[in-house]
Structure formats: structure tokens, C-alpha cells
XYZ file of C-alpha atoms in Angstrom:
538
model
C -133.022 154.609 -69.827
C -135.845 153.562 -72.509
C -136.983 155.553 -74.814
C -140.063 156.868 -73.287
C -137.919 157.414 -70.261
C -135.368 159.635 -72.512
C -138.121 161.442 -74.734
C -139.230 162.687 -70.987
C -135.374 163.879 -70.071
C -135.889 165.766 -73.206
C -138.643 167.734 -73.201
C -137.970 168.590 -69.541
C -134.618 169.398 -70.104
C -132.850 166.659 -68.104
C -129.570 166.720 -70.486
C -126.371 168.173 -70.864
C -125.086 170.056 -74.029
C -121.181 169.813 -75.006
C -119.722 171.317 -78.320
C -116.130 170.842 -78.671
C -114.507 172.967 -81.624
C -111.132 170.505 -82.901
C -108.457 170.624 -85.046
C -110.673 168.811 -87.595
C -113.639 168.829 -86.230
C -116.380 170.342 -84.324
C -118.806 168.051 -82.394
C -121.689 168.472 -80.246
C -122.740 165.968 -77.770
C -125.955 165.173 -75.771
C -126.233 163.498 -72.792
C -128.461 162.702 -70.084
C -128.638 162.047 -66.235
C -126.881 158.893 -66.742
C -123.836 160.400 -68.497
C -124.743 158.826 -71.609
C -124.775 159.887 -74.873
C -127.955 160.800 -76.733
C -127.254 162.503 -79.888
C -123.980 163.925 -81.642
C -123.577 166.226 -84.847
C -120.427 167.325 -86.338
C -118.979 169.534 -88.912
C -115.641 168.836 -90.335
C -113.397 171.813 -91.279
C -109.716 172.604 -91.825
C -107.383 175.532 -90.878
C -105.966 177.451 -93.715
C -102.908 179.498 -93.993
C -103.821 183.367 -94.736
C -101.250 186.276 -94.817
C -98.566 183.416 -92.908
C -100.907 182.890 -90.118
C -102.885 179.377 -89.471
C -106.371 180.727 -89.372
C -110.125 179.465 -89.599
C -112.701 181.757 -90.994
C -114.862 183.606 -88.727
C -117.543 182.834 -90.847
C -116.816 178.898 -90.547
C -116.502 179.185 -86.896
C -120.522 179.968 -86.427
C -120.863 177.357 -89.664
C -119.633 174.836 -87.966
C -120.860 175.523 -84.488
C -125.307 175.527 -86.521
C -124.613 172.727 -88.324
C -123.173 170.477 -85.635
C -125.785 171.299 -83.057
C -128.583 171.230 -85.989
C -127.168 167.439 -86.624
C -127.588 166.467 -83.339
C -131.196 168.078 -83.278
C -132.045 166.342 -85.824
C -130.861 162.925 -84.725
C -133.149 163.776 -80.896
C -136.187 164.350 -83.393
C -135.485 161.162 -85.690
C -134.675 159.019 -82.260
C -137.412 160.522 -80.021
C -139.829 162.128 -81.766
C -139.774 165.514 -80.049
C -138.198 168.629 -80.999
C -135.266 170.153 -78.859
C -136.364 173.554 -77.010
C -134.214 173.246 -73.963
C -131.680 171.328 -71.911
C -130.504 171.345 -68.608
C -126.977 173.021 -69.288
C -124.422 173.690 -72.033
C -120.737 174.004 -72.112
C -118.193 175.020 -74.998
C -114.189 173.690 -75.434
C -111.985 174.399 -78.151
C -108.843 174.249 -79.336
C -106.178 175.777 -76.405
C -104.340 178.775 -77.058
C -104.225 180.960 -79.910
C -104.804 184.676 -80.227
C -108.597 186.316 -80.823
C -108.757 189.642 -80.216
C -111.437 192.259 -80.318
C -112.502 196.247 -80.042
C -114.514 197.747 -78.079
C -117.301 197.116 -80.678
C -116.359 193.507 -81.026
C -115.112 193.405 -84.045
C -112.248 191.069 -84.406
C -109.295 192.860 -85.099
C -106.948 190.129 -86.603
C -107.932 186.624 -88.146
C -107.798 184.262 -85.466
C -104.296 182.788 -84.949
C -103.986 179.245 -84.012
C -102.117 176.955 -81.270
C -100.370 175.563 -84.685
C -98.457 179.440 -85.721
C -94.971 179.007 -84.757
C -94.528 182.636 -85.378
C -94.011 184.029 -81.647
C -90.332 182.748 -80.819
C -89.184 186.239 -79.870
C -91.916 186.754 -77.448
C -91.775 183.201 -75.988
C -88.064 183.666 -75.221
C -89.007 187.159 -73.945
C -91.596 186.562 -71.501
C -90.060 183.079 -70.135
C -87.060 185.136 -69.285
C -89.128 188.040 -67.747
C -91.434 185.373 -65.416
C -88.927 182.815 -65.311
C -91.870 180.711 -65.807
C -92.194 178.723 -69.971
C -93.869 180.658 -71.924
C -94.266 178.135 -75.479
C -95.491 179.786 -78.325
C -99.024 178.663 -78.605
C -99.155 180.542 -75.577
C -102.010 183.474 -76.226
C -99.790 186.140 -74.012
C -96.880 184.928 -76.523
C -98.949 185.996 -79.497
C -100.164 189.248 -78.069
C -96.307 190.104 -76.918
C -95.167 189.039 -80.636
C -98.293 191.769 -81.967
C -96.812 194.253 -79.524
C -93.228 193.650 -80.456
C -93.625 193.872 -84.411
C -96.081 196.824 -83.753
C -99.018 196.014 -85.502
C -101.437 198.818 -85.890
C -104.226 197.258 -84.391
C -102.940 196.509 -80.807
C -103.960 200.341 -79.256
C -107.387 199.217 -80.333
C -107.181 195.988 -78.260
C -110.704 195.848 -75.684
C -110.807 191.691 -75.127
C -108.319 188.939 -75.946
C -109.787 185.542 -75.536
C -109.671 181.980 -76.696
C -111.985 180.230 -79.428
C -114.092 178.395 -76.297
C -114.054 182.161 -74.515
C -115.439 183.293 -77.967
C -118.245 181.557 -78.729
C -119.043 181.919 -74.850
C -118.671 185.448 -74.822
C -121.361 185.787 -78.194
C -124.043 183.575 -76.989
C -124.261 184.597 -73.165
C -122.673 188.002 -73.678
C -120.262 187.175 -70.630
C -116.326 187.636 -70.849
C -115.137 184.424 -69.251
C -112.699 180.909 -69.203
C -112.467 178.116 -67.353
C -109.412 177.674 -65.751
C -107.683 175.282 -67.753
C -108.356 177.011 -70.985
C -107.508 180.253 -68.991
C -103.794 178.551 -67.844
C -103.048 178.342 -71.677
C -103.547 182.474 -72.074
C -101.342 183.608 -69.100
C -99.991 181.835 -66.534
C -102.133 180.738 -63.389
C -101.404 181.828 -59.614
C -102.639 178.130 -57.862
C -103.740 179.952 -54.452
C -105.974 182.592 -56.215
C -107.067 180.336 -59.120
C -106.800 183.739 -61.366
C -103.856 185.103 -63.615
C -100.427 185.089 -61.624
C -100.528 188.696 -60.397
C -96.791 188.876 -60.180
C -96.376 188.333 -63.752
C -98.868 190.136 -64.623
C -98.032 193.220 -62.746
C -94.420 192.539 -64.691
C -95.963 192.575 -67.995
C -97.496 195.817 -67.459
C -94.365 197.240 -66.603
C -92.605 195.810 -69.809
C -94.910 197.228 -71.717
C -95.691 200.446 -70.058
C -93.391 202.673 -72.081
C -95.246 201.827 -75.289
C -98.329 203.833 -73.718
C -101.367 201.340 -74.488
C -104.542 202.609 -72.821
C -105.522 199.130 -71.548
C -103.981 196.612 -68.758
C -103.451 193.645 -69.326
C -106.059 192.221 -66.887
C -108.678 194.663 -68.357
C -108.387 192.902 -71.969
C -108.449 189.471 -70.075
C -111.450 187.083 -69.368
C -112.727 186.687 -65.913
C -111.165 183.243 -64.577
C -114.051 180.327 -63.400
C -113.693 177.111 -61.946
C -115.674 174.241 -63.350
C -118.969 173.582 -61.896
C -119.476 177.795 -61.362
C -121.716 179.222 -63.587
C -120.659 181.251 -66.398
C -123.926 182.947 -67.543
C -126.819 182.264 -69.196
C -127.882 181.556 -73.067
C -129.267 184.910 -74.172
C -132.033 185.029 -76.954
C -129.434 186.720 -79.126
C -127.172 183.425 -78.787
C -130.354 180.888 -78.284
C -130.935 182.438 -82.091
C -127.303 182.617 -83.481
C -126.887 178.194 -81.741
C -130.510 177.191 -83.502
C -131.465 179.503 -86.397
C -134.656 177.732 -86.550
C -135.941 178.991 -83.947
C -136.857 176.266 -81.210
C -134.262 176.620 -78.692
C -135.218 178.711 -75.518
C -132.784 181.242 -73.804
C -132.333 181.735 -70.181
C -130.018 177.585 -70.210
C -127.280 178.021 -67.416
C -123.161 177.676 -68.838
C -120.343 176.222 -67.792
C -116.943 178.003 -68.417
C -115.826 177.406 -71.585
C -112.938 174.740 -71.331
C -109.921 173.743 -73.500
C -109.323 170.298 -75.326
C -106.586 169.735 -72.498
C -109.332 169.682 -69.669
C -111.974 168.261 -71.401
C -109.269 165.099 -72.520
C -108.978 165.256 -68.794
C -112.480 165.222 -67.512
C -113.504 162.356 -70.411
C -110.634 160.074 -69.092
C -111.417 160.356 -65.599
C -108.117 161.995 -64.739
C -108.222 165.277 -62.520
C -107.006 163.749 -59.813
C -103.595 164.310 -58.029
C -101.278 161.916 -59.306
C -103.110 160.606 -62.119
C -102.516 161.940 -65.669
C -103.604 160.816 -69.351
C -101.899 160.381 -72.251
C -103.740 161.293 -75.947
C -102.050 159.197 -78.922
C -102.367 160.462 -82.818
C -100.449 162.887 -84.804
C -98.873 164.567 -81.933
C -98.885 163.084 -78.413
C -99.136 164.483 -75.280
C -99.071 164.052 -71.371
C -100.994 165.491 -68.559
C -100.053 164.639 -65.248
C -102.357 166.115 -62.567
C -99.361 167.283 -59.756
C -99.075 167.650 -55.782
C -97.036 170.812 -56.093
C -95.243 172.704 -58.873
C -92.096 172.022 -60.401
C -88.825 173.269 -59.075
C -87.766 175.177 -61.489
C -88.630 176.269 -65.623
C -88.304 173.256 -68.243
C -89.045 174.447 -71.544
C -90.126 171.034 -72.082
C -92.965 170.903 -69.918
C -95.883 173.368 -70.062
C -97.690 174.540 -67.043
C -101.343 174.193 -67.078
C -104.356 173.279 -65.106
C -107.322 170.773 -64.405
C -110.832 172.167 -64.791
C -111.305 172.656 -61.179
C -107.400 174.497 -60.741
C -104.885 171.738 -60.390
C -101.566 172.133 -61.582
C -100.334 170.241 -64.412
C -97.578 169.330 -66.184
C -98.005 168.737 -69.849
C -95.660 167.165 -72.020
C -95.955 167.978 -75.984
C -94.271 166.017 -78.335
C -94.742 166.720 -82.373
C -94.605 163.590 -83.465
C -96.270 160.639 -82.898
C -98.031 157.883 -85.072
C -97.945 159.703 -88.450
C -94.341 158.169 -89.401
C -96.091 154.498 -87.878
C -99.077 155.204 -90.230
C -96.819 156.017 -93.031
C -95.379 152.218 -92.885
C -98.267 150.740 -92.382
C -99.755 152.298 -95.986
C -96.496 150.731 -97.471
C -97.495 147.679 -96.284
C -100.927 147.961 -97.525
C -99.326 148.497 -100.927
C -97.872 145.331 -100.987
C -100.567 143.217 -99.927
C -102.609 144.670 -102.840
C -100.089 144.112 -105.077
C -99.381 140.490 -104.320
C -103.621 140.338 -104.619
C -104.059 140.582 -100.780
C -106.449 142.908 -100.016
C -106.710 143.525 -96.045
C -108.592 145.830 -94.503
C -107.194 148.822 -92.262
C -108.360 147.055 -88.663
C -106.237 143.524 -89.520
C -103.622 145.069 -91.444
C -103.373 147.283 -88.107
C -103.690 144.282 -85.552
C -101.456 141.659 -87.572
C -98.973 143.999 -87.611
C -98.610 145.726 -84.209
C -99.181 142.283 -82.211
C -95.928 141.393 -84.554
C -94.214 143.999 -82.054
C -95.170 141.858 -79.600
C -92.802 138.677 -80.845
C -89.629 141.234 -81.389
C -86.479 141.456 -79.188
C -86.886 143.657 -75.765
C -84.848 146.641 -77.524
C -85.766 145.891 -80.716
C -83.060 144.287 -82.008
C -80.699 146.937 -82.502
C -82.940 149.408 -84.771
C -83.166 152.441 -84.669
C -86.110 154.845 -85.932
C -86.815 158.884 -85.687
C -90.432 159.079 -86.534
C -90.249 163.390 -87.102
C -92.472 164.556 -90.031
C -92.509 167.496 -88.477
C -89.644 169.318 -86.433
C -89.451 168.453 -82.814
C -89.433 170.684 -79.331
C -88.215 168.485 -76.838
C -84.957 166.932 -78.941
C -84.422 170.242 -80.635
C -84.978 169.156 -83.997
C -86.013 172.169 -86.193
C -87.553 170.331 -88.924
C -88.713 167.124 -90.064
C -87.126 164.392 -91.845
C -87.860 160.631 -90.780
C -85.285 158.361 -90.418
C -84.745 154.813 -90.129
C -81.056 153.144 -89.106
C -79.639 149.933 -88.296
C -75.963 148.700 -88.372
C -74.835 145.345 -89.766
C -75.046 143.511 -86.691
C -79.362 144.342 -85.920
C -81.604 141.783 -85.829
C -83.720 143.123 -88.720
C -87.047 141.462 -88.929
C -90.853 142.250 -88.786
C -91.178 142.047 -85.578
C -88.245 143.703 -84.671
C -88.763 146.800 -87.233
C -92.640 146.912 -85.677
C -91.211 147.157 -81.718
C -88.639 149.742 -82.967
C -91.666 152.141 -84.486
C -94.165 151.862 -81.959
C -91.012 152.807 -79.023
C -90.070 155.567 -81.189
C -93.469 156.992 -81.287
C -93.543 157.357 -77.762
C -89.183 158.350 -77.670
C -89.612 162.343 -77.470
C -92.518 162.027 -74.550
C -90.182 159.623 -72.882
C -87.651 162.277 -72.429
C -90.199 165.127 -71.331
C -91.734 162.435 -68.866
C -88.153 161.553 -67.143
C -87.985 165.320 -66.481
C -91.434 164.778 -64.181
C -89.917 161.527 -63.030
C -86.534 161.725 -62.126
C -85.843 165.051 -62.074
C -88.910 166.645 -60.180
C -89.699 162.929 -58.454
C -93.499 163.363 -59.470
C -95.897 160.746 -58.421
C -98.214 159.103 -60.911
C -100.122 156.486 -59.476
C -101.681 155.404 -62.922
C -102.468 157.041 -66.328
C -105.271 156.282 -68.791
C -104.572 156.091 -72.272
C -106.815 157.079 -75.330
C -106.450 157.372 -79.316
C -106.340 155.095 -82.444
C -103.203 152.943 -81.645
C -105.014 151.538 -78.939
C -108.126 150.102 -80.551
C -105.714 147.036 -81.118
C -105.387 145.484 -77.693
C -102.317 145.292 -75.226
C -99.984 146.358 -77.435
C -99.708 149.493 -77.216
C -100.914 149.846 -73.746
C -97.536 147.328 -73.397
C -95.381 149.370 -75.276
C -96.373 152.529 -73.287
C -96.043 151.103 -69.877
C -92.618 149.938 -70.868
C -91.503 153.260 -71.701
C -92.774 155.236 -68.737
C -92.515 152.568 -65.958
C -96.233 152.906 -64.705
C -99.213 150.945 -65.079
C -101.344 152.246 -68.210
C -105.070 152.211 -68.275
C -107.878 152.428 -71.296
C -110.925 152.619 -70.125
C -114.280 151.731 -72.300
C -115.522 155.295 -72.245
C -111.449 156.529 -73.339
C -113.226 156.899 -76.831
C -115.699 159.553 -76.236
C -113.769 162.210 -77.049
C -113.222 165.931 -75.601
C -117.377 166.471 -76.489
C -118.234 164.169 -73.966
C -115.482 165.895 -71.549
C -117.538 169.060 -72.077
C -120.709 167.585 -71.391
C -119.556 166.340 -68.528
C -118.117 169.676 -67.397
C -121.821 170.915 -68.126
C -123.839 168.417 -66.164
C -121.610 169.373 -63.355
C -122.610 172.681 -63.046
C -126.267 170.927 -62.407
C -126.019 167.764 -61.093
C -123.369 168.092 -58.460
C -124.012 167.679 -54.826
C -122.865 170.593 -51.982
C -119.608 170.829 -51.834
C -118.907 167.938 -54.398
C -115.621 168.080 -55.755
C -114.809 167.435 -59.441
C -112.871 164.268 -58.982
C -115.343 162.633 -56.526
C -118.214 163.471 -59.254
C -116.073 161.914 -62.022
C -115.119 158.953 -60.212
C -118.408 158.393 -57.819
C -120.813 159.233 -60.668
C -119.858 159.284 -63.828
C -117.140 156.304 -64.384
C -118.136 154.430 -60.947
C -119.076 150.964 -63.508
C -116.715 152.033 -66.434
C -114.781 149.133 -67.590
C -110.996 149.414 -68.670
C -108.464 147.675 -68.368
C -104.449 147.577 -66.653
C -101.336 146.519 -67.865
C -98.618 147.066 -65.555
C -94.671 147.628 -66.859
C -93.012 144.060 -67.647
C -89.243 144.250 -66.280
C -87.770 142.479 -69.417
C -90.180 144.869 -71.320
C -89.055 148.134 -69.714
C -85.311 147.092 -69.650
C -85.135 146.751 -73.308
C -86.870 150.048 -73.745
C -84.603 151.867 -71.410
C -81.749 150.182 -74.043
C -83.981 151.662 -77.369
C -83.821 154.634 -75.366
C -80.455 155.277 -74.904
C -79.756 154.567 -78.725
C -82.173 156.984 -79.227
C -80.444 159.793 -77.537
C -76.941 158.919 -78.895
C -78.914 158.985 -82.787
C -80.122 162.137 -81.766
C -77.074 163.980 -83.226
C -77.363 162.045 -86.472
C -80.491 162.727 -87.064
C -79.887 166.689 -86.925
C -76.966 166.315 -89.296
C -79.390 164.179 -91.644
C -81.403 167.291 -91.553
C -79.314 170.022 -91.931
C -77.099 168.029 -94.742
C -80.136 167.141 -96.417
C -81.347 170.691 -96.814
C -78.564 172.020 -97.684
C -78.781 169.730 -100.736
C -82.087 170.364 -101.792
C -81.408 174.252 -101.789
C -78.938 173.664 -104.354
């Protein structure tokens, strides 16, 4: 569209609003008919730990939410040269999980406790054992359990638990609702009903009944939505608290607020059956969309759902690139002190396409990339680690193959669960985050280690923002009956470009041999831990 076409969109209200609250970040997004984007804002912000809880201020929560859209109003009136009053539809995502809960005046009774508190292993073990369904402990119901368990004073006073997304929903439309994905990360999700399993729930009640609370569960819950149903309306009370200044208009049409799971989904193009995508950085995880539900419990593998009520299995693994990153500033240090300067994007391509020249398994090396402690090998705490015997190949190319498996070694392990054990379909999964702005590498690497074909698609960038506003033009622009996957794929990403790699034999063979040193290391690794502790509490 040209500009006088898009100044039109505007002032009509032909867009689509997502704000997406991160780890790091929050970011809104505009975008129009087209699915393209017309204006961002962001506000950067970090969680802080207060009283031994992982917390953001409540204060910084609306902070962050004015001055991202305010950015992005200000970037439509320096682009387009009219002011924002309306758009066609707005949607919120945040952060999954986490613990938010309120009185019956809405005050919030406890800072807000984050995906990131590992403080609710009692309750996790508790309730997985009661449902004999996993229960981690991001888990919201984990967090309220743990409250209930160490008997803090404000749980009798408990009217509405929600997530951040369900927050901010519930303050600028007044209405006390989730999407379904976000909702699958608070309790766990019947598939036939598309609302909280009533089994478990009618179980949890139970547990708890002696302790004499005068609420249900379900009554403190938020009402369960499917994308592309509509979740209320912008009142003038949030139309005033989103744009202090005054322009915006009330009476805009929601979404149900998402989580950064389903919006990763939705901006990759991957609700679909027997797709799934994979998001590389710090952490890395899987979600693969599935035909049925797993056998049995894994506590490696997290039940969730797509947007429109899909069940998925998500694998979480801690660690990811940071150990990667961590080599690749000591190799920045050398190049500026041999009078080398190289910037971040060559130092990062040289290097990984390096990988590329190294022996199928790496030559006998061995790497554990944990900075942090790690679920699915059952490593409590984090100590890199980097082996090799006598008789490895050691070189640079060799020493770059071994990182870049290991990064993806702990998913490996939660994937053969899906794979082998359960005998889950994936017919392809898209890819997306920083190692893969250097090409074929690690889209190789990957498709080595899982056996399947790995995609990155042009649009993999656009982060979970987009996702939202995707989720919100939905709710508008969808045909009758249009399901969320044919809308993704026949609208939105119908000329996106990407690109395939498929597994190489010789490739996945010499992973499959990385992996299996992996898991025999895995013991030495814990011992390196615990002996290296012990030391430095002396």
C-alpha cells in the first residue's frame, strides 16, 4: 500500500493493534489489511528480585505498556501525518505463566510472580501426582498451590487469579478472560470442551476443601476464549489508561489475550497439526502442534495449546546459545588484541560456517553449554563444561560443530520423547532467533539433530508482536467459518519466502554419535557440579 493508501487505513481504522509484554521487552505493533507492519514502539525493562520472588513493578507494567503504544503513535503521526484515534482491533500477549492475583476490589494482593520463580517444587510434585498430568513450576495453579501450602495470609482474600496478558485485558475492557493458549499455562486444558479440565479441577477443590476457602477454583479463574472470539471491548477507562493523551476512542473490539507460546506460533505460521516451531536464544524451546495427546505424563514435556485449542507438546530446555555467545566474545578478544577488529555479524558468520568444515560428530568433543541448571538432564545448577580426550580431533571447526550440537543436546532428548516414544508426526518445523541470521548453518545443524526438514521463513523475525496482531486482525478479517490455520496460511504467509533444508544422512549420523557422548558425559558433568561446589563452600 502507498502512503495515501495507508494514511486512509488509518484514519478509518483499517489496522490491527498487538502489544506483546517480554522478558525484556514490551512492543507494540501496527499493522494493516495486508499483514504488514506500520509502526512499532517499545519499552525495555527488566525483572527484579523482591522479597525472593522474580517480580516487575506494577507501576512499570502500565509504564511500559503508554510508552510503547505512545512510540508507535508517534512514528503513525511522523510517517502519515494523522493522529491515531482508532483501529480496527487490538490484542495483548505476555509472558506465560506466573501468578497475579487480586481481591474483590482489585487490588493485587502479592507482587506479580514470574514464569522465571523456581520456588513452587512442592506444589508441582503435588498436583502432577494428584492429575497425573505435569504440572512444571511456572505453572500459575503451581504457584497458587505453593501460596496455599505455605499459608500465606492473603489467599482467603483471593477474587481473580490471572496472567500478565489476562491483566492488562481485564483493566482496559473490564472483562475477566484468556485465550486458550495462555489459559493452558494456568491449569490444564480439557481438548473437547476447550475450558479448564473439569476432572482436575473438581480434584483440586477437593484437595483443598478442608482448608475452608470461600472461593472455587473456577470462580477465581478467567473465562476461557478461542482466538478469533471476541473478548470485549476497549472501555473509555482503558482507551484513557492505553493513550493518556487523550486521542484514542473506546468502544475497539479485543482479542483474547494470548501468551508468547501462541503468539511464537501464530508469527511462524505453525498451528497446524503436525507442524511445530522451534525459538533459539537464551533458552530454547519446541512446540509441536499434535494429532492426539501423549500416552502418558513426561515431566519433560509440557502440555499446552495453539490459539485456536490444539494440543501441544512443548519442550523447554534452559540452555541454549548463552555458553555459544560466551566463546564467541573470547574470540572477539583476541581479534582485538592481535589489532583485528571484526564486527559482531562476521565474527558470527566466519565462525559458525567454520562448523560447517568440522567432522560429522565433531571430532570427538565434547561440550555442556549449562549456565544455568537444566530440567530435562537433571542438572540442578549451572556450570559449563568443555571435554575432549587425547585422541579428539581438536580444531576450529571441530570445537564450532561441537557448540552449536550442544546447544540444541537437552531439546534433542525432550524431542526423542515426541519421536520415538509417543511416534508424533512433524511434517516440518520453522525455525526463528539470532543463530539463524547466519545462513544454513544452523538450520543444518538443527535438522541434523531432530531428523526433519527445518524451515525459516522471511517473516520468522517479526516477533510475538506481530503474532498478536495477527491474532487481532483475525477477530476482524476472517471469513465464516475460517479456521485459524487456513487464515495464516491462505492470507497472511500465502507469498512469504523461507527457505528448507532437509536432514543430511552423514550429517544426522554424526549427530546421533555427539549425542550419545553426550548422554554418557551426562554423569560427569553432575559430579563437576556437585565437586565444584562443594569446593567453593569451603
Amino acid at each position: 500500500m502507498n502512503h495515501v493508501d495507508l494514511r486512509e487505513a488509518i484514519t478509518k481504522g483499517e489496522t490491527s493493534l498487538g502489544i506483546e509484554f517480554g522478558s525484556t521487552r514490551i512492543k507494540a505493533v501496527l499493522i494493516d489489511r495486508r499483514f504488514e507492519t506500520i509502526a512499532s514502539g517499545s519499552y525495555e525493562w527488566e525483572n527484579l528480585l523482591k522479597d525472593g520472588y522474580w517480580t516487575y513493578n506494577q507501576e512499570d507494567i502500565i509504564t511500559g505498556l503508554q510508552t510503547a503504544y505512545r512510540e508507535m503513535k508517534r512514528e503513525v503521526e511522523r510517517e502519515y501525518g494523522v493522529p491515531l484515534r482508532t483501529v480496527g482491533s487490538i490484542g495483548f500477549s505476555g509472558m506465560m505463566h506466573g501468578y497475579m492475583a487480586f481481591d474483590s476490589a482489585g487490588t493485587l494482593l502479592v507482587p506479580f510472580r514470574t514464569w522465571r520463580n523456581a520456588t513452587t517444587g512442592a506444589a508441582a510434585r503435588e498436583l502432577t501426582h494428584l492429575f497425573r498430568f505435569n504440572i512444571p513450576e511456572r505453572w500459575s495453579i503451581a504457584h497458587l498451590y505453593q501460596a496455599i501450602l505455605n499459608q500465606e495470609e492473603h489467599v482467603p482474600r483471593i477474587d481473580y487469579v490471572t496472567t500478565l496478558a489476562g491483566y492488562i485485558h481485564w483493566l482496559l475492557t473490564g472483562k475477566k478472560v484468556i485465550g486458550i493458549g495462555d489459559a493452558s499455562g494456568i491449569f490444564p486444558i480439557d481438548e473437547s470442551t476447550h475450558t479448564y479440565h473439569p476432572t482436575m479441577v473438581k480434584q483440586f477443590d477437593e484437595h483443598i476443601a478442608a482448608r475452608g476457602y470461600p472461593w472455587k477454583l473456577e470462580q477465581v479463574l478467567p473465562e476461557v476464549l478461542l482466538a478469533g472470539e471476541q473478548a470485549g471491548e476497549l472501555t473509555a477507562e482503558g482507551a484513557a489508561i492505553l493513550d493518556p493523551a487523550g486521542d484514542l476512542q473506546s468502544g475497539i473490539p479485543l482479542c483474547p489475550p494470548e501468551g508468547d507460546a501462541g503468539t511464537g506460533m501464530v508469527a511462524t505460521n505453525s498451528v497446524r497439526k503436525r507442524t511445530g516451531n522451534i525459538s533459539v536464544g537464551t533458552s530454547i524451546f519446541a512446540m509441536i502442534v499434535l494429532e492426539k495427546e501423549l500416552s502418558k505424563v513426561y515431566p519433560e514435556i509440557d502440555m499446552v495449546t495453539t490459539p485456536n485449542g490444539s494440543p501441544v507438546g512443548m519442550v523447554h530446555a534452559n540452555n541454549c546459545s548463552s555458553d555459544l555467545n560466551a566463546w564467541m566474545g573470547l574470540f572477539r578478544e583476541f581479534s582485538e588484541a592481535m589489532g583485528y577488529g571484526v564486527d559482531s555479524g562476521k565474527l558470527y558468520s566466519v565462525l559458525l560456517n567454520k562448523a560447517l568444515e568440522g567432522d560429522p560428530d565433531g571430532g570427538g568433543l565434547l561440550s555442556y553449554g549449562y549456565l544455568s541448571g537444566e530440567n530435562i538432564t537433571g542438572i540442578d545448577q549451572g556450570r559449563p563444561l568443555f571435554v575432549r580426550s587425547p585422541e579428539s580431533n581438536f580444531n576450529l571447526a571441530n570445537f564450532m560443530r561441537t557448540h552449536i550440537f550442544t546447544a540444541f543436546g537437552a531439546l534433542k532428548l525432550g524431542m526423542d520423547i515426541l519421536t520415538e516414544n509417543e511416534q508424533v508426526a512433524i511434517d516440518t518445523i520453522l525455525a526463528h532467533g539470532g543463530l539463524f541470521k547466519t545462513p544454513v548453518v544452523g538450520q543444518k545443524m538443527l535438522a541434523a539433530a531432530l531428523n526433519v526438514p527445518i524451515s525459516v521463513m522471511s517473516t520468522a523475525g517479526e516477533g510475538g508482536a506481530w503474532g498478536m496482531a495477527l491474532l487481532a486482525s483475525y477477530l476482524i478479517n476472517k471469513g465464516p467459518e475460517e479456521q485459524l490455520e487456513d487464515f495464516l496460511e491462505q492470507k497472511v504467509f500465502k507469498d512469504a519466502e523461507g527457505q528448507e533444508i532437509a536432514p543430511d544422512r552423514t550429517d544426522v549420523e554424526g549427530f546421533q554419535a555427539f549425542i550419545q557422548r553426550y548422554q554418557a558425559g551426562l554423569p560427569i558433568e553432575q559430579a563437576a557440579v556437585d565437586h565444584l561446589l562443594q569446593n567453593w563452600r569451603k
